[in-house]
Amino acid sequence: MDLKFCYPGVGYSVESILEFTKEGLTGFWSEPLFFFFPQLDRNGFLSGTTEERRLYLTGFFTEYAAQIKDELTEKIDAYNRRWQENRASVIAALEEAFDTDLTDEFSDLCARITFNPISPRYLEDHAFDVFYKNSDKGALGVSLHEIIHFVWFLVWQRHFHDDPRDYETPHLKWVFSEMAVEPVMRDERLASLNPYYASKSCVYPYFYTLEIQGEKLLDHLYDMYRSMPIDRFMRCGYDYCLEHEQQIREHIEKSEKGEG
């Protein structure tokens, strides 16, 4: 396993931002953009067509990128250096967590540095996004979250041989995979490298507040995770989510609308 950070350019950032500010999504997904870039004309942007938004963002971030050119270069170097310094310990922790040999897996992982505060992952491309405002420690923390997804679905597919299209939102397998990052991240070898773990922001915030039958969901999943092999945890954890799917989805919906 290996990872390389790169900067794919303004056009890539623009398309990524458009994906998370499109019609039908709540402010949970779009508001971080305006928080980190208050210079943007929020109302003007949101009232525009997709093409108008694209042109506006392209102009804004072309100028912005030129102003921070040296900073971007420094961040690429710092992010890559931080990963290489901790690569061996991360791989060892993940191999133990997932009971699998990663020697010949994911040698081409790519972390794309973007201006989008949201960091999606793309399983087929072996790629994910990292917001450029992260420190080198923060970039590693984000990367750990995303790398866990890649290993999770590699092992999941080996056991269940199901349709990879179910690994994406809004499918429950995607929801469960987002929850499961936190129990895996409790390993001190990983938690100590991720500043977002300490601040309880290494998974979506609404998972920390979700309780089922009076018990914190993440604590329940961790108890399951540490008491059984990974393949059984995947099955039992998913069955648990199926059993409580309505409550889980209602909690997510209310939280994303700011009602939770």
Coordinates of N, CA and C in Angstrom, one line a residue, residues 60-233:
F60 N -13.0 32.6 -9.6 CA -12.6 32.9 -8.2 C -11.4 32.0 -7.9
F61 N -11.4 30.7 -8.1 CA -10.3 29.8 -7.7 C -9.1 29.9 -8.5
T62 N -9.2 30.3 -9.8 CA -8.1 30.5 -10.6 C -7.2 31.6 -10.0
E63 N -7.8 32.7 -9.6 CA -7.1 33.8 -9.0 C -6.6 33.4 -7.6
Y64 N -7.4 32.7 -6.9 CA -7.1 32.3 -5.5 C -5.9 31.3 -5.5
A65 N -5.9 30.4 -6.5 CA -4.8 29.4 -6.6 C -3.5 30.1 -6.9
A66 N -3.5 31.1 -7.7 CA -2.3 31.8 -8.1 C -1.7 32.6 -6.9
Q67 N -2.6 33.0 -6.0 CA -2.1 33.7 -4.8 C -1.5 32.8 -3.8
I68 N -1.9 31.5 -3.8 CA -1.3 30.6 -2.8 C -0.5 29.5 -3.4
K69 N 0.1 29.8 -4.6 CA 0.9 28.8 -5.3 C 2.0 28.2 -4.5
D70 N 2.7 29.0 -3.8 CA 3.8 28.5 -3.0 C 3.3 27.7 -1.8
E71 N 2.2 28.1 -1.2 CA 1.6 27.3 -0.1 C 1.2 26.0 -0.6
L72 N 0.6 25.9 -1.7 CA 0.1 24.6 -2.3 C 1.3 23.6 -2.5
T73 N 2.4 24.2 -3.0 CA 3.6 23.4 -3.2 C 4.1 22.8 -1.9
E74 N 4.2 23.7 -0.9 CA 4.6 23.3 0.4 C 3.7 22.2 1.1
K75 N 2.4 22.4 0.8 CA 1.5 21.4 1.4 C 1.6 20.1 0.8
I76 N 1.8 20.0 -0.5 CA 2.0 18.7 -1.2 C 3.2 18.0 -0.6
D77 N 4.3 18.7 -0.4 CA 5.5 18.1 0.2 C 5.2 17.7 1.6
A78 N 4.6 18.5 2.4 CA 4.4 18.2 3.8 C 3.4 17.0 4.0
Y79 N 2.4 17.0 3.2 CA 1.4 15.9 3.3 C 2.1 14.6 2.9
N80 N 2.9 14.6 1.8 CA 3.5 13.3 1.4 C 4.6 12.9 2.5
R81 N 5.3 13.8 3.0 CA 6.3 13.5 4.0 C 5.6 12.9 5.3
R82 N 4.5 13.5 5.7 CA 3.8 13.0 6.9 C 3.3 11.5 6.7
W83 N 2.8 11.3 5.5 CA 2.4 9.9 5.2 C 3.5 8.9 5.2
Q84 N 4.6 9.3 4.6 CA 5.7 8.3 4.5 C 6.3 8.0 5.9
E85 N 6.3 9.0 6.7 CA 6.8 8.8 8.1 C 6.0 7.9 8.9
N86 N 4.7 7.7 8.6 CA 3.8 6.9 9.3 C 3.2 5.7 8.6
R87 N 3.7 5.6 7.4 CA 3.1 4.5 6.5 C 3.2 3.1 7.1
A88 N 4.3 2.7 7.6 CA 4.5 1.4 8.1 C 3.6 1.1 9.2
S89 N 3.4 2.0 10.2 CA 2.6 1.8 11.3 C 1.1 1.7 10.9
V90 N 0.7 2.6 10.0 CA -0.7 2.6 9.5 C -1.0 1.2 8.8
I91 N -0.1 0.8 8.0 CA -0.4 -0.5 7.3 C -0.4 -1.7 8.3
A92 N 0.4 -1.7 9.3 CA 0.4 -2.7 10.3 C -0.9 -2.7 11.0
A93 N -1.4 -1.6 11.4 CA -2.7 -1.5 12.1 C -3.8 -2.0 11.3
L94 N -3.8 -1.6 10.0 CA -4.9 -2.0 9.1 C -4.9 -3.5 8.8
E95 N -3.7 -4.0 8.6 CA -3.6 -5.4 8.3 C -4.2 -6.2 9.5
E96 N -3.9 -5.8 10.7 CA -4.4 -6.4 11.9 C -5.9 -6.3 12.0
A97 N -6.4 -5.1 11.8 CA -7.8 -4.8 12.0 C -8.6 -5.6 11.0
F98 N -8.1 -5.7 9.8 CA -8.9 -6.4 8.7 C -8.4 -7.8 8.4
D99 N -7.5 -8.3 9.2 CA -7.0 -9.6 9.0 C -6.6 -9.9 7.6
T100 N -5.9 -9.1 7.0 CA -5.5 -9.2 5.6 C -4.1 -8.7 5.3
D101 N -3.5 -9.2 4.3 CA -2.2 -8.8 3.8 C -2.4 -7.7 2.8
L102 N -1.8 -6.5 3.1 CA -2.0 -5.4 2.1 C -0.7 -5.1 1.3
T103 N 0.2 -6.0 1.3 CA 1.5 -5.9 0.6 C 1.2 -5.5 -0.9
D104 N 0.3 -6.2 -1.5 CA 0.1 -6.1 -2.9 C -1.2 -5.3 -3.2
E105 N -1.7 -4.6 -2.2 CA -3.0 -3.9 -2.4 C -2.8 -2.4 -2.4
F106 N -3.5 -1.7 -3.2 CA -3.5 -0.2 -3.1 C -2.1 0.5 -3.2
S107 N -1.4 0.1 -4.2 CA 0.0 0.7 -4.3 C -0.1 2.0 -5.0
D108 N -1.3 2.4 -5.5 CA -1.5 3.6 -6.3 C -2.6 4.6 -5.8
L109 N -2.8 4.6 -4.4 CA -3.7 5.5 -3.9 C -3.3 6.9 -4.1
C110 N -4.3 7.7 -4.5 CA -4.1 9.1 -4.8 C -5.0 10.0 -4.0
A111 N -4.4 11.0 -3.2 CA -5.1 12.0 -2.5 C -5.0 13.3 -3.2
R112 N -6.2 13.7 -3.7 CA -6.2 14.9 -4.5 C -6.5 16.1 -3.6
I113 N -5.6 17.1 -3.6 CA -5.7 18.3 -2.8 C -6.6 19.3 -3.5
T114 N -7.8 19.6 -2.9 CA -8.7 20.5 -3.5 C -9.2 21.6 -2.6
F115 N -10.0 22.5 -3.2 CA -10.6 23.6 -2.5 C -12.0 23.3 -2.0
N116 N -12.4 22.1 -2.1 CA -13.7 21.6 -1.6 C -13.5 21.1 -0.2
P117 N -14.2 21.7 0.8 CA -14.1 21.3 2.2 C -14.6 19.9 2.4
I118 N -15.5 19.4 1.5 CA -16.0 18.0 1.6 C -15.0 17.1 0.9
S119 N -14.7 15.9 1.5 CA -13.7 15.0 0.9 C -14.3 13.7 0.5
P120 N -14.8 13.6 -0.7 CA -15.3 12.3 -1.2 C -14.2 11.3 -1.5
R121 N -14.6 10.0 -1.6 CA -13.7 9.0 -2.1 C -14.3 8.3 -3.3
Y122 N -13.4 7.7 -4.1 CA -13.8 7.1 -5.4 C -13.1 5.7 -5.4
L123 N -13.9 4.7 -5.0 CA -13.3 3.4 -4.8 C -12.7 2.8 -6.1
E124 N -13.3 3.0 -7.2 CA -12.8 2.4 -8.5 C -11.5 3.1 -8.9
D125 N -11.4 4.4 -8.6 CA -10.2 5.1 -9.0 C -9.1 5.1 -8.0
H126 N -9.3 4.4 -6.9 CA -8.3 4.4 -5.8 C -7.9 5.8 -5.4
A127 N -8.9 6.7 -5.3 CA -8.6 8.1 -5.1 C -9.6 8.7 -4.1
F128 N -9.2 9.8 -3.5 CA -10.0 10.6 -2.6 C -9.5 12.0 -2.5
D129 N -10.4 12.9 -2.0 CA -10.0 14.3 -1.9 C -9.6 14.7 -0.5
V130 N -8.8 15.7 -0.4 CA -8.3 16.3 0.8 C -8.4 17.8 0.7
F131 N -9.0 18.5 1.6 CA -9.2 19.9 1.6 C -7.8 20.5 1.9
Y132 N -7.4 21.5 1.1 CA -6.1 22.1 1.2 C -5.8 22.8 2.5
K133 N -6.8 23.2 3.2 CA -6.6 24.0 4.5 C -6.2 23.1 5.6
N134 N -6.1 21.7 5.4 CA -5.7 20.8 6.4 C -4.2 21.0 6.7
S135 N -3.8 20.9 7.9 CA -2.4 20.8 8.3 C -1.9 19.4 7.8
D136 N -0.6 19.1 7.9 CA -0.1 17.8 7.5 C -0.7 16.7 8.4
K137 N -0.9 17.0 9.7 CA -1.5 16.1 10.6 C -3.0 15.9 10.2
G138 N -3.7 17.0 9.9 CA -5.1 16.8 9.5 C -5.2 16.1 8.2
A139 N -4.3 16.3 7.2 CA -4.4 15.6 6.0 C -4.2 14.1 6.2
L140 N -3.3 13.7 7.1 CA -3.1 12.3 7.4 C -4.4 11.7 8.0
G141 N -5.0 12.5 8.9 CA -6.2 12.1 9.6 C -7.3 11.8 8.6
V142 N -7.5 12.7 7.7 CA -8.5 12.6 6.6 C -8.2 11.3 5.8
S143 N -6.9 11.2 5.5 CA -6.5 10.0 4.7 C -6.8 8.7 5.4
L144 N -6.6 8.6 6.7 CA -6.8 7.4 7.4 C -8.3 7.0 7.3
H145 N -9.2 8.0 7.4 CA -10.6 7.7 7.3 C -10.9 7.1 5.9
E146 N -10.3 7.7 4.9 CA -10.6 7.3 3.5 C -10.0 5.9 3.2
I147 N -8.7 5.7 3.7 CA -8.1 4.5 3.4 C -8.8 3.3 4.1
I148 N -9.3 3.6 5.3 CA -10.1 2.5 5.9 C -11.3 2.1 5.0
H149 N -11.9 3.1 4.3 CA -13.0 2.7 3.4 C -12.5 1.7 2.3
F150 N -11.3 2.0 1.8 CA -10.8 1.2 0.7 C -10.6 -0.2 1.2
V151 N -9.9 -0.4 2.3 CA -9.7 -1.7 2.9 C -10.9 -2.4 3.3
W152 N -11.8 -1.6 3.9 CA -13.1 -2.2 4.3 C -13.9 -2.8 3.1
F153 N -14.0 -2.1 2.0 CA -14.7 -2.7 0.9 C -14.0 -3.8 0.1
L154 N -12.6 -3.7 0.2 CA -11.9 -4.8 -0.4 C -12.2 -6.1 0.4
V155 N -12.2 -6.1 1.7 CA -12.4 -7.2 2.5 C -13.9 -7.6 2.4
W156 N -14.8 -6.6 2.4 CA -16.2 -6.9 2.3 C -16.6 -7.6 1.0
Q157 N -16.0 -7.2 -0.1 CA -16.3 -7.8 -1.4 C -15.8 -9.2 -1.4
R158 N -14.7 -9.5 -0.8 CA -14.1 -10.9 -0.7 C -15.1 -11.8 0.0
H159 N -15.8 -11.3 1.0 CA -16.7 -12.1 1.8 C -18.1 -12.2 1.2
F160 N -18.6 -11.1 0.7 CA -20.0 -11.1 0.3 C -20.3 -11.1 -1.2
H161 N -19.3 -10.7 -2.0 CA -19.4 -10.8 -3.4 C -20.7 -10.1 -3.9
D162 N -21.0 -8.9 -3.4 CA -22.2 -8.2 -3.8 C -21.9 -7.1 -4.8
D163 N -22.9 -6.3 -5.1 CA -22.8 -5.2 -6.1 C -22.1 -4.0 -5.5
P164 N -20.9 -3.6 -6.1 CA -20.2 -2.4 -5.6 C -21.0 -1.1 -5.7
R165 N -22.1 -1.1 -6.5 CA -22.9 0.1 -6.5 C -23.6 0.3 -5.2
D166 N -23.7 -0.7 -4.4 CA -24.3 -0.6 -3.1 C -23.4 0.1 -2.1
Y167 N -22.1 0.3 -2.5 CA -21.2 0.9 -1.5 C -21.2 2.4 -1.5
E168 N -22.1 3.0 -2.3 CA -22.2 4.4 -2.4 C -23.5 4.9 -1.8
T169 N -23.5 6.2 -1.5 CA -24.7 6.8 -0.9 C -25.8 6.7 -1.9
P170 N -27.1 6.5 -1.5 CA -27.6 6.5 -0.1 C -27.7 5.1 0.5
H171 N -27.1 4.1 -0.1 CA -27.3 2.7 0.3 C -26.9 2.5 1.8
L172 N -27.5 1.6 2.5 CA -27.2 1.3 3.9 C -25.8 0.8 4.0
K173 N -25.3 0.1 3.1 CA -23.9 -0.4 3.2 C -22.9 0.7 3.2
W174 N -23.2 1.8 2.5 CA -22.4 3.0 2.6 C -22.5 3.6 4.0
V175 N -23.8 3.8 4.5 CA -24.0 4.4 5.8 C -23.2 3.6 6.8
F176 N -23.3 2.3 6.8 CA -22.6 1.4 7.8 C -21.1 1.6 7.7
S177 N -20.6 1.7 6.5 CA -19.2 1.8 6.3 C -18.7 3.1 6.9
E178 N -19.5 4.2 6.8 CA -19.1 5.5 7.4 C -19.1 5.4 8.9
M179 N -20.0 4.6 9.5 CA -20.0 4.4 10.9 C -18.8 3.6 11.4
A180 N -18.5 2.6 10.6 CA -17.5 1.6 11.0 C -16.1 2.1 11.1
V181 N -15.9 3.3 10.4 CA -14.5 3.9 10.5 C -14.1 4.2 12.0
E182 N -15.1 4.6 12.7 CA -14.8 5.1 14.1 C -14.3 3.9 15.0
P183 N -15.0 2.8 15.0 CA -14.4 1.7 15.8 C -13.0 1.2 15.4
V184 N -12.8 1.2 14.1 CA -11.5 0.8 13.6 C -10.4 1.9 14.0
M185 N -10.8 3.1 14.0 CA -9.9 4.2 14.3 C -9.6 4.3 15.8
R186 N -10.3 3.5 16.7 CA -10.0 3.5 18.1 C -8.6 2.9 18.4
D187 N -8.1 2.1 17.5 CA -6.7 1.6 17.6 C -5.8 2.7 17.9
E188 N -5.0 2.7 19.0 CA -4.2 3.8 19.3 C -3.2 4.2 18.2
R189 N -2.8 3.2 17.5 CA -1.8 3.4 16.4 C -2.4 4.3 15.3
L190 N -3.7 4.3 15.2 CA -4.4 5.2 14.2 C -4.9 6.4 14.9
A191 N -5.6 6.3 16.0 CA -6.1 7.4 16.7 C -5.1 8.5 17.1
S192 N -3.9 8.0 17.4 CA -2.8 9.0 17.8 C -2.4 9.8 16.6
L193 N -2.6 9.3 15.4 CA -2.2 10.0 14.2 C -3.3 10.9 13.6
N194 N -4.5 10.9 14.2 CA -5.6 11.6 13.6 C -6.2 12.6 14.5
P195 N -5.9 13.9 14.3 CA -6.4 14.9 15.2 C -7.9 15.0 15.2
Y196 N -8.6 14.5 14.2 CA -10.0 14.5 14.1 C -10.6 13.5 15.0
Y197 N -9.9 12.5 15.3 CA -10.4 11.4 16.3 C -10.6 12.1 17.7
A198 N -9.6 12.8 18.1 CA -9.6 13.4 19.5 C -10.7 14.4 19.6
S199 N -11.0 15.1 18.5 CA -12.1 16.1 18.5 C -13.5 15.5 18.2
K200 N -13.6 14.2 18.1 CA -14.8 13.5 17.7 C -15.4 14.0 16.4
S201 N -14.5 14.1 15.4 CA -15.0 14.5 14.1 C -14.3 13.7 13.0
C202 N -14.0 12.4 13.4 CA -13.4 11.5 12.3 C -14.4 10.8 11.5
V203 N -15.7 10.9 11.9 CA -16.8 10.4 11.1 C -17.9 11.5 11.1
Y204 N -19.0 11.3 10.4 CA -20.0 12.4 10.4 C -20.5 12.7 11.8
P205 N -20.8 13.9 12.1 CA -21.1 14.3 13.5 C -22.4 13.7 14.0
Y206 N -23.3 13.4 13.2 CA -24.6 12.8 13.7 C -24.4 11.4 14.2
F207 N -23.3 10.7 13.8 CA -23.1 9.4 14.3 C -22.7 9.4 15.8
Y208 N -22.1 10.5 16.3 CA -21.7 10.6 17.7 C -22.9 10.8 18.6
T209 N -24.0 11.4 18.0 CA -25.2 11.7 18.9 C -26.3 10.7 18.7
L210 N -26.1 9.7 17.8 CA -27.1 8.7 17.6 C -27.1 7.6 18.7
E211 N -28.3 7.5 19.4 CA -28.5 6.5 20.4 C -29.6 5.5 19.9
I212 N -29.4 4.2 20.1 CA -30.4 3.2 19.8 C -30.6 2.4 21.1
Q213 N -31.8 2.4 21.5 CA -32.2 1.7 22.8 C -31.3 2.1 24.0
G214 N -31.1 3.4 24.0 CA -30.4 4.0 25.2 C -28.9 3.9 25.1
E215 N -28.3 3.3 24.0 CA -26.9 3.1 23.9 C -26.3 3.9 22.7
K216 N -25.2 4.5 22.9 CA -24.5 5.2 21.8 C -24.2 4.2 20.7
L217 N -24.6 4.5 19.5 CA -24.4 3.6 18.4 C -23.0 3.3 18.2
L218 N -22.1 4.2 18.2 CA -20.7 4.0 18.0 C -20.0 3.1 19.1
D219 N -20.5 3.2 20.3 CA -20.0 2.4 21.4 C -20.5 0.9 21.2
H220 N -21.7 0.8 20.7 CA -22.3 -0.5 20.5 C -21.5 -1.2 19.4
L221 N -21.2 -0.5 18.3 CA -20.5 -1.1 17.2 C -19.1 -1.4 17.6
Y222 N -18.5 -0.6 18.4 CA -17.1 -0.9 18.9 C -17.1 -2.2 19.7
D223 N -18.1 -2.4 20.6 CA -18.2 -3.6 21.4 C -18.3 -4.8 20.5
M224 N -19.1 -4.7 19.4 CA -19.2 -5.8 18.4 C -17.8 -6.0 17.7
Y225 N -17.2 -4.9 17.3 CA -16.0 -5.0 16.5 C -14.9 -5.7 17.3
R226 N -14.7 -5.4 18.5 CA -13.6 -5.9 19.3 C -13.9 -7.4 19.8
S227 N -15.1 -7.9 19.6 CA -15.5 -9.2 20.2 C -15.6 -10.2 19.1
M228 N -15.4 -9.9 17.9 CA -15.6 -10.9 16.8 C -14.7 -10.6 15.6
P229 N -14.4 -11.7 14.8 CA -13.6 -11.5 13.6 C -14.2 -10.4 12.7
I230 N -13.4 -9.8 11.8 CA -13.9 -8.7 11.0 C -15.1 -9.1 10.1
D231 N -15.0 -10.3 9.5 CA -16.1 -10.7 8.6 C -17.4 -10.9 9.3
R232 N -17.3 -11.4 10.6 CA -18.6 -11.5 11.4 C -19.1 -10.1 11.8
F233 N -18.1 -9.2 12.1 CA -18.5 -7.9 12.5 C -19.2 -7.2 11.3

